[in-house]
Amino acid sequence: MKNIIVLGAQWGDEGKGKVVDIYSEFADMVVRSTGGNNAGHTLVVRGEKFIFHLIPSGILHRGKKCVITNGVVVDPKVLLSEIDKLKSRDYLKDDAQLRISSQAHIILPYHIALDRVREEKLGNRKIGTTARGIGPCYEDKVARTGIRACDLVHPDTFAAKLRDNLELKNFLLKNYYGAEEIDFPSTLSEYLSYGERLRPYLIDTSLFLNEEINRGAKVLFEGAQGTHLDIDHGTYPFVTSSNTTAGGLCTGSGVAPTKMSGVIGVAKAYITRVGSGPFPTELFDDEGQKIRDRGCEYGATTGRPRRCGWFDAPVVRYAHRLNALNGIALTKLDVLSGLPRIKVCVAYEVDGVRREEVPLTLSEFEGARPIYEEMEGWKEELTDAREFGDLPKTTQKYVRMLEELTGVEISMISVGAERNQTIIRKNPFRA
């Protein structure tokens, strides 16, 4: 049995899409089990660019089954758009390649509207959400008023739930936020049509996955966002609305933790963050802008420029503690080429005291000052490296330094956007 979890070890946008795409070659199926279309995974295959917000990155491998499970909140309009784009590019020829949980909760227009007006009302105190309706949809799920994919194929059930929900949502939109109400008849008609299009894909994904695993299938679980955006363990309240850690992927897929073989954490060779929240190593100078430009650090979902900073070892150590990482896939190492000096945060100073671990209170984390170790950079371009020995000695030293500081072996190194611009030191499906 080889069932591998790939998840973000920082604040998201670590390059999980490329890592999942590479490992998909060795898996029989790829599973997305948390988050929604607030995630954006960018892949470049033979010069062709793909961006996925909901469909697992493994869909580009013909014959691989891709599964969206009950832990994902699904915007059917976005999902169907991704399906149509894939088909137009000669992928997803067989609809059986994609399976969607009938229990997945559905993002509706009032979720998106509430997400947007809430952020506007918060002003300078805004969370920095993608305004895709993810948080409000998860709220309804927890409040037990959510609408699921299975409801979209039962018109009477959907109509009753939609009418009940709109009574409250429209009251809030109109009377509290001064926003436009959501129309019942047009929403009902639109989403019933989505339900009919999605009907062939809807199954009990937990049953399907467990039966396939019991038959010996190798499964790759694709995480969304990053560990430090986890609703329980992240930099609350500047977090996402789901559990992004390994435990969350188990809950979100209906597959037991004892059936997992290992966890790979994805981390950039530096670190980025989108939206508000503490970021001790953030760079506001020319070096930060240079990293942003070389790394194309603009959100795949929103287009927003990402905040950039030096690698933060305590952040990744924390991710290791929460997820028991078996390896790190280090991405965008090539972006650091040409920098004369490179810094790594090894600890923090909080109120004059050295702290080795991530502060858990927001006020302490916001006030934390990074303690750096500094090393010489390298001038060479790395994009042609295919073995660890191909990297400059200084670059190898940097990789070993990160391994020592995080306590985790770096099992993969990405040195470019293309699928083949990768150094695989250890394959978790063959280890």
Short mmCIF file of C-alpha atoms in Angstrom, two decimals:
data_model
loop_
_atom_site.label_atom_id
_atom_site.label_comp_id
_atom_site.label_asym_id
_atom_site.label_seq_id
_atom_site.Cartn_x
_atom_site.Cartn_y
_atom_site.Cartn_z
CA MET A 1 0.00 0.00 0.00
CA LYS A 2 1.37 3.41 -1.05
CA ASN A 3 -0.91 6.32 -0.27
CA ILE A 4 0.92 9.64 -0.11
CA ILE A 5 -0.24 13.05 1.11
CA VAL A 6 1.25 16.18 -0.48
CA LEU A 7 0.51 19.41 1.38
CA GLY A 8 1.81 22.93 1.88
CA ALA A 9 4.32 23.49 4.68
CA GLN A 10 4.11 27.30 4.65
CA TRP A 11 1.27 29.78 3.89
CA GLY A 12 0.15 28.24 0.62
CA ASP A 13 1.30 28.88 -2.96
CA GLU A 14 4.31 26.62 -2.39
CA GLY A 15 4.12 24.92 -5.79
CA LYS A 16 2.07 21.87 -4.81
CA GLY A 17 0.56 21.60 -8.30
CA LYS A 18 3.87 20.78 -9.94
CA VAL A 19 4.83 18.31 -7.20
CA VAL A 20 1.48 16.52 -7.47
CA ASP A 21 1.78 16.47 -11.25
CA ILE A 22 5.18 14.74 -11.01
CA TYR A 23 4.09 12.20 -8.39
CA SER A 24 0.88 11.49 -10.34
CA GLU A 25 2.94 9.39 -12.75
CA PHE A 26 3.45 6.85 -9.97
CA ALA A 27 -0.11 6.91 -8.54
CA ASP A 28 -3.30 5.32 -9.80
CA MET A 29 -5.51 8.17 -8.64
CA VAL A 30 -5.22 11.72 -7.32
CA VAL A 31 -7.54 13.11 -4.65
CA ARG A 32 -8.48 16.65 -3.67
CA SER A 33 -10.16 16.64 -0.25
CA THR A 34 -10.05 20.14 1.29
CA GLY A 35 -10.63 23.78 0.41
CA GLY A 36 -12.31 25.19 -2.67
CA ASN A 37 -11.51 27.33 -5.68
CA ASN A 38 -9.56 29.70 -3.44
CA ALA A 39 -6.65 27.38 -4.26
CA GLY A 40 -4.83 27.77 -7.56
CA HIS A 41 -2.32 25.21 -8.81
CA THR A 42 -0.24 26.25 -11.82
CA LEU A 43 1.50 23.70 -14.07
CA VAL A 44 3.69 24.09 -17.14
CA VAL A 45 3.86 20.95 -19.29
CA ARG A 46 5.85 21.07 -22.54
CA GLY A 47 5.50 24.85 -22.57
CA GLU A 48 1.73 24.72 -22.08
CA LYS A 49 0.35 26.45 -18.96
CA PHE A 50 -2.53 25.03 -16.91
CA ILE A 51 -4.19 26.52 -13.83
CA PHE A 52 -6.47 24.34 -11.70
CA HIS A 53 -8.67 25.60 -8.88
CA LEU A 54 -10.69 22.46 -8.15
CA ILE A 55 -9.74 19.52 -10.36
CA PRO A 56 -6.68 17.61 -9.07
CA SER A 57 -3.46 18.33 -10.95
CA GLY A 58 -3.15 14.66 -11.92
CA ILE A 59 -5.86 15.10 -14.55
CA LEU A 60 -3.13 15.83 -17.13
CA HIS A 61 -1.97 12.21 -16.85
CA ARG A 62 -4.18 10.15 -19.12
CA GLY A 63 -5.83 7.21 -17.41
CA LYS A 64 -5.33 8.55 -13.89
CA LYS A 65 -8.55 8.81 -11.91
CA CYS A 66 -9.11 12.14 -10.17
CA VAL A 67 -11.44 12.51 -7.21
CA ILE A 68 -12.98 15.56 -5.52
CA THR A 69 -14.20 14.43 -2.12
CA ASN A 70 -16.68 15.57 0.54
CA GLY A 71 -14.24 17.95 2.28
CA VAL A 72 -14.09 20.27 -0.74
CA VAL A 73 -16.57 23.12 -1.18
CA VAL A 74 -17.46 23.22 -4.86
CA ASP A 75 -18.43 26.17 -7.02
CA PRO A 76 -20.14 24.24 -9.84
CA LYS A 77 -19.74 27.10 -12.31
CA VAL A 78 -15.95 27.09 -11.79
CA LEU A 79 -15.76 23.29 -11.84
CA LEU A 80 -17.73 22.97 -15.08
CA SER A 81 -15.58 25.69 -16.65
CA GLU A 82 -12.45 23.68 -15.78
CA ILE A 83 -14.03 20.55 -17.24
CA ASP A 84 -14.91 22.37 -20.47
CA LYS A 85 -11.42 23.87 -20.80
CA LEU A 86 -9.78 20.49 -20.29
CA LYS A 87 -11.99 18.88 -22.92
CA SER A 88 -11.27 21.70 -25.36
CA ARG A 89 -7.55 20.97 -24.92
CA ASP A 90 -8.05 17.24 -25.56
CA TYR A 91 -7.94 16.13 -21.91
CA LEU A 92 -10.63 14.37 -19.84
CA LYS A 93 -11.90 12.46 -22.86
CA ASP A 94 -13.43 9.85 -20.56
CA ASP A 95 -15.82 11.29 -17.95
CA ALA A 96 -15.07 8.29 -15.72
CA GLN A 97 -11.63 9.80 -15.13
CA LEU A 98 -13.24 12.36 -12.77
CA ARG A 99 -15.35 11.51 -9.72
CA ILE A 100 -17.03 14.03 -7.40
CA SER A 101 -18.50 13.43 -3.97
CA SER A 102 -22.26 13.70 -3.84
CA GLN A 103 -21.73 14.96 -0.27
CA ALA A 104 -19.55 17.94 -1.22
CA HIS A 105 -21.04 21.27 -0.21
CA ILE A 106 -21.94 23.76 -2.93
CA ILE A 107 -20.91 27.41 -3.11
CA LEU A 108 -23.90 29.55 -4.10
CA PRO A 109 -24.15 33.21 -5.18
CA TYR A 110 -25.06 34.38 -1.68
CA HIS A 111 -21.84 32.87 -0.30
CA ILE A 112 -19.79 34.89 -2.77
CA ALA A 113 -21.81 38.06 -2.15
CA LEU A 114 -21.45 37.77 1.64
CA ASP A 115 -17.73 37.07 1.36
CA ARG A 116 -17.22 40.24 -0.68
CA VAL A 117 -19.34 42.64 1.40
CA ARG A 118 -17.90 41.39 4.69
CA GLU A 119 -14.37 42.14 3.52
CA GLU A 120 -15.45 45.56 2.34
CA LYS A 121 -17.07 46.32 5.69
CA LEU A 122 -13.96 45.25 7.63
CA GLY A 123 -11.85 47.82 5.76
CA ASN A 124 -8.30 47.87 7.15
CA ARG A 125 -9.11 44.88 9.38
CA LYS A 126 -9.96 42.61 6.46
CA ILE A 127 -8.71 39.03 6.43
CA GLY A 128 -7.62 39.12 2.80
CA THR A 129 -9.87 36.36 1.51
CA THR A 130 -10.15 35.53 -2.18
CA ALA A 131 -13.87 36.50 -2.02
CA ARG A 132 -14.79 33.20 -3.65
CA GLY A 133 -17.42 32.30 -1.03
CA ILE A 134 -15.39 29.56 0.63
CA GLY A 135 -15.71 30.80 4.23
CA PRO A 136 -19.47 31.44 4.13
CA CYS A 137 -20.01 28.02 2.51
CA TYR A 138 -18.08 26.27 5.30
CA GLU A 139 -20.10 28.31 7.83
CA ASP A 140 -23.32 26.88 6.42
CA LYS A 141 -21.80 23.40 6.52
CA VAL A 142 -21.04 23.74 10.23
CA ALA A 143 -24.42 25.38 10.89
CA ARG A 144 -26.06 22.37 9.17
CA THR A 145 -27.84 24.55 6.63
CA GLY A 146 -25.54 23.81 3.69
CA ILE A 147 -26.58 22.60 0.26
CA ARG A 148 -24.70 19.59 -1.11
CA ALA A 149 -24.06 18.30 -4.59
CA CYS A 150 -26.67 15.56 -4.14
CA ASP A 151 -29.31 18.26 -3.53
CA LEU A 152 -28.74 19.75 -6.99
CA VAL A 153 -30.12 16.61 -8.65
CA HIS A 154 -33.29 16.62 -6.52
CA PRO A 155 -35.21 19.75 -7.60
CA ASP A 156 -37.78 19.82 -4.80
CA THR A 157 -35.15 19.37 -2.07
CA PHE A 158 -32.89 22.00 -3.58
CA ALA A 159 -35.73 24.50 -4.03
CA ALA A 160 -36.84 24.15 -0.41
CA LYS A 161 -33.31 24.54 0.99
CA LEU A 162 -32.49 27.43 -1.32
CA ARG A 163 -35.68 29.29 -0.40
CA ASP A 164 -35.01 28.86 3.34
CA ASN A 165 -31.40 30.00 3.03
CA LEU A 166 -32.19 33.01 0.87
CA GLU A 167 -34.68 34.31 3.42
CA LEU A 168 -31.82 34.91 5.89
CA LYS A 169 -29.03 35.66 3.41
CA ASN A 170 -31.04 38.29 1.55
CA PHE A 171 -32.09 39.89 4.81
CA LEU A 172 -28.42 40.28 5.74
CA LEU A 173 -27.35 41.45 2.29
CA LYS A 174 -30.09 44.06 2.03
CA ASN A 175 -30.58 45.30 5.59
CA TYR A 176 -27.13 44.98 7.14
CA TYR A 177 -24.72 45.34 4.22
CA GLY A 178 -26.89 47.42 1.88
CA ALA A 179 -26.13 45.03 -0.96
CA GLU A 180 -28.21 43.60 -3.77
CA GLU A 181 -30.36 40.56 -2.99
CA ILE A 182 -29.94 37.19 -4.70
CA ASP A 183 -32.82 36.22 -7.00
CA PHE A 184 -34.50 32.89 -6.17
CA PRO A 185 -35.94 31.80 -9.55
CA SER A 186 -32.81 32.48 -11.62
CA THR A 187 -30.53 30.88 -9.02
CA LEU A 188 -32.77 27.81 -8.81
CA SER A 189 -32.80 27.37 -12.58
CA GLU A 190 -29.08 27.99 -13.00
CA TYR A 191 -27.96 25.56 -10.32
CA LEU A 192 -30.41 22.83 -11.30
CA SER A 193 -28.80 22.95 -14.75
CA TYR A 194 -25.39 22.62 -13.11
CA GLY A 195 -26.68 19.61 -11.18
CA GLU A 196 -27.73 17.87 -14.38
CA ARG A 197 -24.31 18.40 -15.91
CA LEU A 198 -22.56 17.15 -12.75
CA ARG A 199 -24.85 14.15 -12.25
CA PRO A 200 -22.63 11.65 -14.18
CA TYR A 201 -19.65 12.44 -11.94
CA LEU A 202 -21.39 12.17 -8.54
CA ILE A 203 -20.62 9.12 -6.39
CA ASP A 204 -19.85 8.05 -2.81
CA THR A 205 -16.15 8.96 -3.02
CA SER A 206 -15.22 7.55 0.40
CA LEU A 207 -16.56 4.13 -0.58
CA PHE A 208 -14.89 4.35 -3.98
CA LEU A 209 -11.48 5.31 -2.56
CA ASN A 210 -11.49 2.67 0.16
CA GLU A 211 -12.50 -0.06 -2.28
CA GLU A 212 -9.73 0.99 -4.66
CA ILE A 213 -7.16 1.12 -1.85
CA ASN A 214 -8.22 -2.33 -0.68
CA ARG A 215 -7.60 -3.57 -4.23
CA GLY A 216 -4.06 -2.23 -4.05
CA ALA A 217 -4.41 1.14 -5.79
CA LYS A 218 -1.78 3.79 -5.09
CA VAL A 219 -3.42 7.09 -4.14
CA LEU A 220 -1.99 10.60 -4.05
CA PHE A 221 -3.80 13.09 -1.81
CA GLU A 222 -3.40 16.70 -2.95
CA GLY A 223 -3.56 19.34 -0.21
CA ALA A 224 -4.81 22.89 -0.68
CA GLN A 225 -3.42 26.12 0.80
CA GLY A 226 -0.77 25.53 3.49
CA THR A 227 -0.34 24.29 7.04
CA HIS A 228 -0.16 27.81 8.47
CA LEU A 229 -3.56 28.63 6.98
CA ASP A 230 -5.23 25.78 8.87
CA ILE A 231 -8.36 26.93 10.73
CA ASP A 232 -7.14 25.31 13.98
CA HIS A 233 -3.35 25.53 13.72
CA GLY A 234 -2.71 28.54 11.48
CA THR A 235 -2.24 32.24 12.18
CA TYR A 236 -5.84 32.73 13.27
CA PRO A 237 -7.89 34.69 12.24
CA PHE A 238 -5.75 35.13 9.10
CA VAL A 239 -6.43 31.58 7.96
CA THR A 240 -8.62 29.65 5.56
CA SER A 241 -11.87 27.99 6.63
CA SER A 242 -10.78 24.35 6.51
CA ASN A 243 -8.21 21.99 7.98
CA THR A 244 -5.22 22.01 5.63
CA THR A 245 -3.10 19.55 7.63
CA ALA A 246 -2.75 15.80 7.04
CA GLY A 247 -5.55 15.05 9.49
CA GLY A 248 -7.86 17.33 7.55
CA LEU A 249 -7.15 15.45 4.33
CA CYS A 250 -8.17 12.20 6.00
CA THR A 251 -11.43 13.69 7.30
CA GLY A 252 -12.12 15.40 4.01
CA SER A 253 -11.66 12.21 1.99
CA GLY A 254 -13.17 9.61 4.28
CA VAL A 255 -9.95 7.59 4.27
CA ALA A 256 -8.49 6.54 7.63
CA PRO A 257 -5.07 7.86 8.77
CA THR A 258 -3.78 4.29 9.15
CA LYS A 259 -4.12 3.87 5.40
CA MET A 260 -1.66 6.68 4.70
CA SER A 261 1.95 5.75 3.93
CA GLY A 262 3.65 9.14 4.17
CA VAL A 263 3.41 12.91 4.01
CA ILE A 264 5.43 15.21 1.75
CA GLY A 265 5.51 18.88 2.70
CA VAL A 266 6.02 21.40 -0.09
CA ALA A 267 8.04 24.53 0.73
CA LYS A 268 9.55 27.27 -1.37
CA ALA A 269 13.27 28.00 -1.03
CA TYR A 270 12.04 31.33 0.34
CA ILE A 271 8.51 32.04 1.61
CA THR A 272 5.45 33.94 0.46
CA ARG A 273 2.09 34.94 1.81
CA VAL A 274 -1.09 36.40 0.28
CA GLY A 275 -3.43 38.62 2.25
CA SER A 276 -3.07 39.86 5.80
CA GLY A 277 -1.39 38.23 8.78
CA PRO A 278 1.99 37.99 10.51
CA PHE A 279 5.06 37.43 8.33
CA PRO A 280 8.31 37.95 10.29
CA THR A 281 10.73 37.55 7.36
CA GLU A 282 8.82 39.72 4.88
CA LEU A 283 11.02 41.81 2.59
CA PHE A 284 10.03 45.35 1.64
CA ASP A 285 13.18 46.21 -0.34
CA ASP A 286 14.56 45.60 -3.82
CA GLU A 287 15.52 42.03 -2.94
CA GLY A 288 11.91 41.27 -2.08
CA GLN A 289 10.75 42.73 -5.38
CA LYS A 290 13.47 40.81 -7.25
CA ILE A 291 12.25 37.54 -5.72
CA ARG A 292 8.64 38.45 -6.56
CA ASP A 293 9.47 39.18 -10.18
CA ARG A 294 11.81 36.21 -10.74
CA GLY A 295 9.38 33.86 -9.01
CA CYS A 296 6.30 35.27 -10.79
CA GLU A 297 4.77 35.70 -7.36
CA TYR A 298 1.29 36.76 -8.34
CA GLY A 299 -1.71 34.71 -7.27
CA ALA A 300 -3.08 32.10 -9.69
CA THR A 301 -6.54 32.66 -8.22
CA THR A 302 -6.63 36.43 -7.60
CA GLY A 303 -3.64 37.86 -9.48
CA ARG A 304 -2.63 39.67 -6.28
CA PRO A 305 1.12 40.21 -5.72
CA ARG A 306 2.38 37.87 -3.04
CA ARG A 307 4.34 39.11 -0.06
CA CYS A 308 7.87 37.65 -0.22
CA GLY A 309 10.47 36.92 2.44
CA TRP A 310 13.40 34.75 3.47
CA PHE A 311 12.94 31.07 4.32
CA ASP A 312 11.47 30.68 7.81
CA ALA A 313 12.71 27.45 9.45
CA PRO A 314 10.43 27.62 12.54
CA VAL A 315 7.42 27.80 10.21
CA VAL A 316 8.44 24.58 8.45
CA ARG A 317 9.40 22.89 11.73
CA TYR A 318 5.89 23.61 12.96
CA ALA A 319 4.46 22.04 9.81
CA HIS A 320 6.68 19.00 10.43
CA ARG A 321 5.33 18.68 13.99
CA LEU A 322 1.71 18.85 12.85
CA ASN A 323 2.04 16.58 9.82
CA ALA A 324 4.98 14.25 10.61
CA LEU A 325 6.63 15.04 7.28
CA ASN A 326 8.59 12.25 5.61
CA GLY A 327 10.20 14.64 3.16
CA ILE A 328 10.18 18.15 1.77
CA ALA A 329 9.70 19.08 -1.87
CA LEU A 330 11.71 22.29 -2.14
CA THR A 331 10.43 24.52 -4.94
CA LYS A 332 11.68 27.60 -6.79
CA LEU A 333 15.29 27.15 -5.72
CA ASP A 334 16.28 28.67 -9.07
CA VAL A 335 14.65 31.98 -8.09
CA LEU A 336 17.44 32.67 -5.59
CA SER A 337 20.19 32.56 -8.24
CA GLY A 338 22.04 35.85 -8.49
CA LEU A 339 21.43 37.03 -4.94
CA PRO A 340 24.80 37.90 -3.32
CA ARG A 341 23.73 36.85 0.18
CA ILE A 342 20.86 34.60 1.36
CA LYS A 343 19.31 34.70 4.79
CA VAL A 344 17.41 32.00 6.67
CA CYS A 345 15.32 32.65 9.77
CA VAL A 346 16.38 30.15 12.45
CA ALA A 347 14.44 31.53 15.43
CA TYR A 348 12.62 34.66 16.65
CA GLU A 349 13.11 37.30 19.27
CA VAL A 350 9.87 38.00 21.11
CA ASP A 351 9.91 40.63 23.86
CA GLY A 352 13.67 40.29 24.09
CA VAL A 353 13.60 36.49 24.45
CA ARG A 354 14.83 34.01 21.82
CA ARG A 355 12.04 31.66 20.70
CA GLU A 356 12.75 28.55 18.64
CA GLU A 357 9.09 27.84 17.87
CA VAL A 358 6.29 29.73 16.14
CA PRO A 359 4.39 31.97 18.61
CA LEU A 360 0.78 30.88 18.98
CA THR A 361 -0.74 34.25 19.87
CA LEU A 362 -1.29 36.76 17.10
CA SER A 363 0.22 39.64 19.05
CA GLU A 364 3.45 37.73 19.74
CA PHE A 365 3.76 36.53 16.15
CA GLU A 366 3.17 40.04 14.80
CA GLY A 367 5.87 41.36 17.13
CA ALA A 368 8.38 38.56 16.46
CA ARG A 369 11.72 39.67 15.01
CA PRO A 370 13.53 37.08 12.88
CA ILE A 371 16.94 35.83 13.95
CA TYR A 372 18.91 35.08 10.79
CA GLU A 373 21.78 32.94 9.68
CA GLU A 374 23.35 34.25 6.51
CA MET A 375 25.31 32.53 3.78
CA GLU A 376 26.90 33.32 0.44
CA GLY A 377 24.62 33.14 -2.58
CA TRP A 378 25.35 31.71 -6.02
CA LYS A 379 25.41 33.24 -9.49
CA GLU A 380 24.82 30.14 -11.58
CA GLU A 381 21.44 29.35 -13.16
CA LEU A 382 20.02 26.06 -11.93
CA THR A 383 17.39 25.20 -14.53
CA ASP A 384 19.50 22.54 -16.27
CA ALA A 385 20.33 20.61 -13.08
CA ARG A 386 18.81 17.12 -12.95
CA GLU A 387 20.91 15.57 -10.18
CA PHE A 388 21.83 16.99 -6.79
CA GLY A 389 25.50 16.92 -7.82
CA ASP A 390 24.71 19.21 -10.75
CA LEU A 391 23.96 22.07 -8.34
CA PRO A 392 26.72 24.53 -7.41
CA LYS A 393 28.46 23.65 -4.13
CA THR A 394 27.02 26.76 -2.48
CA THR A 395 23.50 25.74 -3.51
CA GLN A 396 24.06 22.24 -2.12
CA LYS A 397 25.20 23.83 1.11
CA TYR A 398 21.98 25.85 1.27
CA VAL A 399 19.83 22.73 0.78
CA ARG A 400 21.71 20.86 3.51
CA MET A 401 21.34 23.87 5.80
CA LEU A 402 17.55 23.79 5.35
CA GLU A 403 17.49 20.05 6.05
CA GLU A 404 19.41 20.57 9.28
CA LEU A 405 17.24 23.48 10.43
CA THR A 406 13.90 21.81 9.66
CA GLY A 407 14.83 18.28 10.66
CA VAL A 408 13.37 16.92 7.41
CA GLU A 409 15.09 15.40 4.38
CA ILE A 410 14.61 17.34 1.14
CA SER A 411 13.43 14.61 -1.22
CA MET A 412 12.64 16.74 -4.29
CA ILE A 413 14.05 20.01 -5.64
CA SER A 414 12.33 22.10 -8.30
CA VAL A 415 14.67 24.27 -10.40
CA GLY A 416 12.16 25.61 -12.92
CA ALA A 417 8.51 25.73 -13.89
CA GLU A 418 8.65 22.84 -16.37
CA ARG A 419 7.83 19.30 -15.27
CA ASN A 420 11.33 18.05 -16.20
CA GLN A 421 13.15 20.84 -14.33
CA THR A 422 13.20 18.75 -11.20
CA ILE A 423 15.68 16.79 -9.08
CA ILE A 424 14.08 13.74 -7.45
CA ARG A 425 16.29 12.53 -4.62
CA LYS A 426 13.78 10.08 -3.16
CA ASN A 427 10.44 8.97 -4.59
CA PRO A 428 7.86 8.31 -1.82
CA PHE A 429 6.04 5.80 -4.04
CA ARG A 430 9.23 3.76 -4.37
CA ALA A 431 10.82 4.33 -0.97
#
